[in-house]
Amino acid sequence: MAKTLADGTELDGSKHKYSLTFSKGQYPPVSAFWSVTMYDGKTQLLIKNPLNRYLVNSPMLPSLKKNKDGSLTLYVQKDSPGKDKEANWLPAPDGPMYIVMRLYWPKAEPPSILPPGQGTWSPPALVKAN
């Protein structure tokens, strides 16, 4: 779960745009599926948005646009990043927010999040977008 950036700055869709980039082939190591879900920081509920999208998950991978180097960037912001990037847009609220990454049936062999707290895989950092 992320409520802040690595430097401790609270996530706020009214103040910043963010991105989350998975390096080429470095998706969450699971045997089932993974998801990244957006929540309103005030109400702790899903937020209304023009795409009716509250999460991005591994079943969506075929419809997401990869970068030229094979990495995958998710755009986490309240306004559309533009039609060419909307496939990878996770709409954010106009205010405080948090995201939750869920990994279903994590793989036991490296790379893995297991054993808890000692795994070899870590999620990419959420960063402020330019």
mmCIF file with all atom_site columns, N, CA and C in Angstrom, residues 97-127:
data_model
loop_
_atom_site.group_PDB
_atom_site.id
_atom_site.type_symbol
_atom_site.label_atom_id
_atom_site.label_alt_id
_atom_site.label_comp_id
_atom_site.label_asym_id
_atom_site.label_entity_id
_atom_site.label_seq_id
_atom_site.pdbx_PDB_ins_code
_atom_site.Cartn_x
_atom_site.Cartn_y
_atom_site.Cartn_z
_atom_site.occupancy
_atom_site.B_iso_or_equiv
_atom_site.pdbx_formal_charge
_atom_site.auth_seq_id
_atom_site.auth_comp_id
_atom_site.auth_asym_id
_atom_site.auth_atom_id
_atom_site.pdbx_PDB_model_num
ATOM 1  N N  . MET A 1 97  ? -5.086 10.477  -1.737 1.00 0.00 ? 97  MET A N  1
ATOM 2  C CA . MET A 1 97  ? -5.343 9.175   -2.345 1.00 0.00 ? 97  MET A CA 1
ATOM 3  C C  . MET A 1 97  ? -4.366 8.150   -1.799 1.00 0.00 ? 97  MET A C  1
ATOM 4  N N  . TYR A 1 98  ? -4.674 6.896   -2.065 1.00 0.00 ? 98  TYR A N  1
ATOM 5  C CA . TYR A 1 98  ? -3.694 5.840   -1.819 1.00 0.00 ? 98  TYR A CA 1
ATOM 6  C C  . TYR A 1 98  ? -3.952 4.711   -2.790 1.00 0.00 ? 98  TYR A C  1
ATOM 7  N N  . ILE A 1 99  ? -2.902 3.941   -3.054 1.00 0.00 ? 99  ILE A N  1
ATOM 8  C CA . ILE A 1 99  ? -3.035 2.808   -3.964 1.00 0.00 ? 99  ILE A CA 1
ATOM 9  C C  . ILE A 1 99  ? -2.612 1.540   -3.229 1.00 0.00 ? 99  ILE A C  1
ATOM 10 N N  . VAL A 1 100 ? -3.221 0.446   -3.649 1.00 0.00 ? 100 VAL A N  1
ATOM 11 C CA . VAL A 1 100 ? -2.923 -0.852  -3.055 1.00 0.00 ? 100 VAL A CA 1
ATOM 12 C C  . VAL A 1 100 ? -2.560 -1.819  -4.174 1.00 0.00 ? 100 VAL A C  1
ATOM 13 N N  . MET A 1 101 ? -1.400 -2.460  -4.039 1.00 0.00 ? 101 MET A N  1
ATOM 14 C CA . MET A 1 101 ? -1.005 -3.504  -4.982 1.00 0.00 ? 101 MET A CA 1
ATOM 15 C C  . MET A 1 101 ? -1.281 -4.845  -4.313 1.00 0.00 ? 101 MET A C  1
ATOM 16 N N  . ARG A 1 102 ? -2.011 -5.681  -5.013 1.00 0.00 ? 102 ARG A N  1
ATOM 17 C CA . ARG A 1 102 ? -2.320 -7.008  -4.489 1.00 0.00 ? 102 ARG A CA 1
ATOM 18 C C  . ARG A 1 102 ? -1.677 -8.052  -5.394 1.00 0.00 ? 102 ARG A C  1
ATOM 19 N N  . LEU A 1 103 ? -1.058 -9.038  -4.780 1.00 0.00 ? 103 LEU A N  1
ATOM 20 C CA . LEU A 1 103 ? -0.428 -10.139 -5.504 1.00 0.00 ? 103 LEU A CA 1
ATOM 21 C C  . LEU A 1 103 ? -1.107 -11.431 -5.072 1.00 0.00 ? 103 LEU A C  1
ATOM 22 N N  . TYR A 1 104 ? -1.780 -12.060 -5.999 1.00 0.00 ? 104 TYR A N  1
ATOM 23 C CA . TYR A 1 104 ? -2.530 -13.269 -5.711 1.00 0.00 ? 104 TYR A CA 1
ATOM 24 C C  . TYR A 1 104 ? -1.711 -14.503 -6.079 1.00 0.00 ? 104 TYR A C  1
ATOM 25 N N  . TRP A 1 105 ? -1.537 -15.370 -5.094 1.00 0.00 ? 105 TRP A N  1
ATOM 26 C CA . TRP A 1 105 ? -0.769 -16.596 -5.226 1.00 0.00 ? 105 TRP A CA 1
ATOM 27 C C  . TRP A 1 105 ? 0.666  -16.268 -5.642 1.00 0.00 ? 105 TRP A C  1
ATOM 28 N N  . PRO A 1 106 ? 1.405  -15.569 -4.768 1.00 0.00 ? 106 PRO A N  1
ATOM 29 C CA . PRO A 1 106 ? 2.785  -15.200 -5.103 1.00 0.00 ? 106 PRO A CA 1
ATOM 30 C C  . PRO A 1 106 ? 3.654  -16.434 -5.327 1.00 0.00 ? 106 PRO A C  1
ATOM 31 N N  . LYS A 1 107 ? 4.554  -16.299 -6.287 1.00 0.00 ? 107 LYS A N  1
ATOM 32 C CA . LYS A 1 107 ? 5.478  -17.395 -6.564 1.00 0.00 ? 107 LYS A CA 1
ATOM 33 C C  . LYS A 1 107 ? 6.420  -17.568 -5.371 1.00 0.00 ? 107 LYS A C  1
ATOM 34 N N  . ALA A 1 108 ? 6.810  -18.796 -5.105 1.00 0.00 ? 108 ALA A N  1
ATOM 35 C CA . ALA A 1 108 ? 7.691  -19.086 -3.975 1.00 0.00 ? 108 ALA A CA 1
ATOM 36 C C  . ALA A 1 108 ? 9.166  -18.992 -4.363 1.00 0.00 ? 108 ALA A C  1
ATOM 37 N N  . GLU A 1 109 ? 9.468  -19.237 -5.655 1.00 0.00 ? 109 GLU A N  1
ATOM 38 C CA . GLU A 1 109 ? 10.867 -19.196 -6.094 1.00 0.00 ? 109 GLU A CA 1
ATOM 39 C C  . GLU A 1 109 ? 11.215 -17.779 -6.561 1.00 0.00 ? 109 GLU A C  1
ATOM 40 N N  . PRO A 1 110 ? 12.489 -17.389 -6.416 1.00 0.00 ? 110 PRO A N  1
ATOM 41 C CA . PRO A 1 110 ? 12.910 -16.047 -6.839 1.00 0.00 ? 110 PRO A CA 1
ATOM 42 C C  . PRO A 1 110 ? 12.714 -15.837 -8.342 1.00 0.00 ? 110 PRO A C  1
ATOM 43 N N  . PRO A 1 111 ? 12.351 -14.630 -8.781 1.00 0.00 ? 111 PRO A N  1
ATOM 44 C CA . PRO A 1 111 ? 12.041 -13.501 -7.912 1.00 0.00 ? 111 PRO A CA 1
ATOM 45 C C  . PRO A 1 111 ? 10.690 -13.699 -7.234 1.00 0.00 ? 111 PRO A C  1
ATOM 46 N N  . SER A 1 112 ? 10.609 -13.306 -5.999 1.00 0.00 ? 112 SER A N  1
ATOM 47 C CA . SER A 1 112 ? 9.407  -13.518 -5.208 1.00 0.00 ? 112 SER A CA 1
ATOM 48 C C  . SER A 1 112 ? 9.323  -12.478 -4.101 1.00 0.00 ? 112 SER A C  1
ATOM 49 N N  . ILE A 1 113 ? 8.133  -12.291 -3.556 1.00 0.00 ? 113 ILE A N  1
ATOM 50 C CA . ILE A 1 113 ? 7.961  -11.454 -2.374 1.00 0.00 ? 113 ILE A CA 1
ATOM 51 C C  . ILE A 1 113 ? 8.125  -12.306 -1.120 1.00 0.00 ? 113 ILE A C  1
ATOM 52 N N  . LEU A 1 114 ? 8.292  -13.599 -1.319 1.00 0.00 ? 114 LEU A N  1
ATOM 53 C CA . LEU A 1 114 ? 8.421  -14.537 -0.207 1.00 0.00 ? 114 LEU A CA 1
ATOM 54 C C  . LEU A 1 114 ? 9.879  -14.892 0.040  1.00 0.00 ? 114 LEU A C  1
ATOM 55 N N  . PRO A 1 115 ? 10.264 -15.200 1.280  1.00 0.00 ? 115 PRO A N  1
ATOM 56 C CA . PRO A 1 115 ? 9.447  -15.111 2.495  1.00 0.00 ? 115 PRO A CA 1
ATOM 57 C C  . PRO A 1 115 ? 9.143  -13.653 2.830  1.00 0.00 ? 115 PRO A C  1
ATOM 58 N N  . PRO A 1 116 ? 8.031  -13.426 3.531  1.00 0.00 ? 116 PRO A N  1
ATOM 59 C CA . PRO A 1 116 ? 7.621  -12.052 3.829  1.00 0.00 ? 116 PRO A CA 1
ATOM 60 C C  . PRO A 1 116 ? 8.771  -11.218 4.413  1.00 0.00 ? 116 PRO A C  1
ATOM 61 N N  . GLY A 1 117 ? 8.967  -10.053 3.797  1.00 0.00 ? 117 GLY A N  1
ATOM 62 C CA . GLY A 1 117 ? 10.002 -9.139  4.251  1.00 0.00 ? 117 GLY A CA 1
ATOM 63 C C  . GLY A 1 117 ? 11.412 -9.488  3.794  1.00 0.00 ? 117 GLY A C  1
ATOM 64 N N  . GLN A 1 118 ? 11.569 -10.622 3.119  1.00 0.00 ? 118 GLN A N  1
ATOM 65 C CA . GLN A 1 118 ? 12.897 -11.050 2.693  1.00 0.00 ? 118 GLN A CA 1
ATOM 66 C C  . GLN A 1 118 ? 12.944 -11.444 1.224  1.00 0.00 ? 118 GLN A C  1
ATOM 67 N N  . GLY A 1 119 ? 11.854 -11.181 0.494  1.00 0.00 ? 119 GLY A N  1
ATOM 68 C CA . GLY A 1 119 ? 11.796 -11.578 -0.903 1.00 0.00 ? 119 GLY A CA 1
ATOM 69 C C  . GLY A 1 119 ? 12.801 -10.844 -1.777 1.00 0.00 ? 119 GLY A C  1
ATOM 70 N N  . THR A 1 120 ? 12.977 -11.348 -2.982 1.00 0.00 ? 120 THR A N  1
ATOM 71 C CA . THR A 1 120 ? 13.930 -10.759 -3.924 1.00 0.00 ? 120 THR A CA 1
ATOM 72 C C  . THR A 1 120 ? 13.270 -9.784  -4.890 1.00 0.00 ? 120 THR A C  1
ATOM 73 N N  . TRP A 1 121 ? 11.936 -9.683  -4.876 1.00 0.00 ? 121 TRP A N  1
ATOM 74 C CA . TRP A 1 121 ? 11.222 -8.755  -5.752 1.00 0.00 ? 121 TRP A CA 1
ATOM 75 C C  . TRP A 1 121 ? 10.549 -7.681  -4.912 1.00 0.00 ? 121 TRP A C  1
ATOM 76 N N  . SER A 1 122 ? 10.666 -6.447  -5.367 1.00 0.00 ? 122 SER A N  1
ATOM 77 C CA . SER A 1 122 ? 9.980  -5.319  -4.732 1.00 0.00 ? 122 SER A CA 1
ATOM 78 C C  . SER A 1 122 ? 9.219  -4.567  -5.802 1.00 0.00 ? 122 SER A C  1
ATOM 79 N N  . PRO A 1 123 ? 8.076  -4.005  -5.463 1.00 0.00 ? 123 PRO A N  1
ATOM 80 C CA . PRO A 1 123 ? 7.339  -3.219  -6.457 1.00 0.00 ? 123 PRO A CA 1
ATOM 81 C C  . PRO A 1 123 ? 8.104  -1.968  -6.847 1.00 0.00 ? 123 PRO A C  1
ATOM 82 N N  . PRO A 1 124 ? 7.888  -1.478  -8.062 1.00 0.00 ? 124 PRO A N  1
ATOM 83 C CA . PRO A 1 124 ? 8.542  -0.231  -8.459 1.00 0.00 ? 124 PRO A CA 1
ATOM 84 C C  . PRO A 1 124 ? 7.994  0.929   -7.642 1.00 0.00 ? 124 PRO A C  1
ATOM 85 N N  . ALA A 1 125 ? 8.787  1.969   -7.515 1.00 0.00 ? 125 ALA A N  1
ATOM 86 C CA . ALA A 1 125 ? 8.382  3.146   -6.751 1.00 0.00 ? 125 ALA A CA 1
ATOM 87 C C  . ALA A 1 125 ? 7.394  3.994   -7.538 1.00 0.00 ? 125 ALA A C  1
ATOM 88 N N  . LEU A 1 126 ? 6.412  4.508   -6.849 1.00 0.00 ? 126 LEU A N  1
ATOM 89 C CA . LEU A 1 126 ? 5.529  5.515   -7.419 1.00 0.00 ? 126 LEU A CA 1
ATOM 90 C C  . LEU A 1 126 ? 6.285  6.831   -7.364 1.00 0.00 ? 126 LEU A C  1
ATOM 91 N N  . VAL A 1 127 ? 6.340  7.547   -8.484 1.00 0.00 ? 127 VAL A N  1
ATOM 92 C CA . VAL A 1 127 ? 7.110  8.797   -8.546 1.00 0.00 ? 127 VAL A CA 1
ATOM 93 C C  . VAL A 1 127 ? 6.245  9.918   -9.116 1.00 0.00 ? 127 VAL A C  1
#
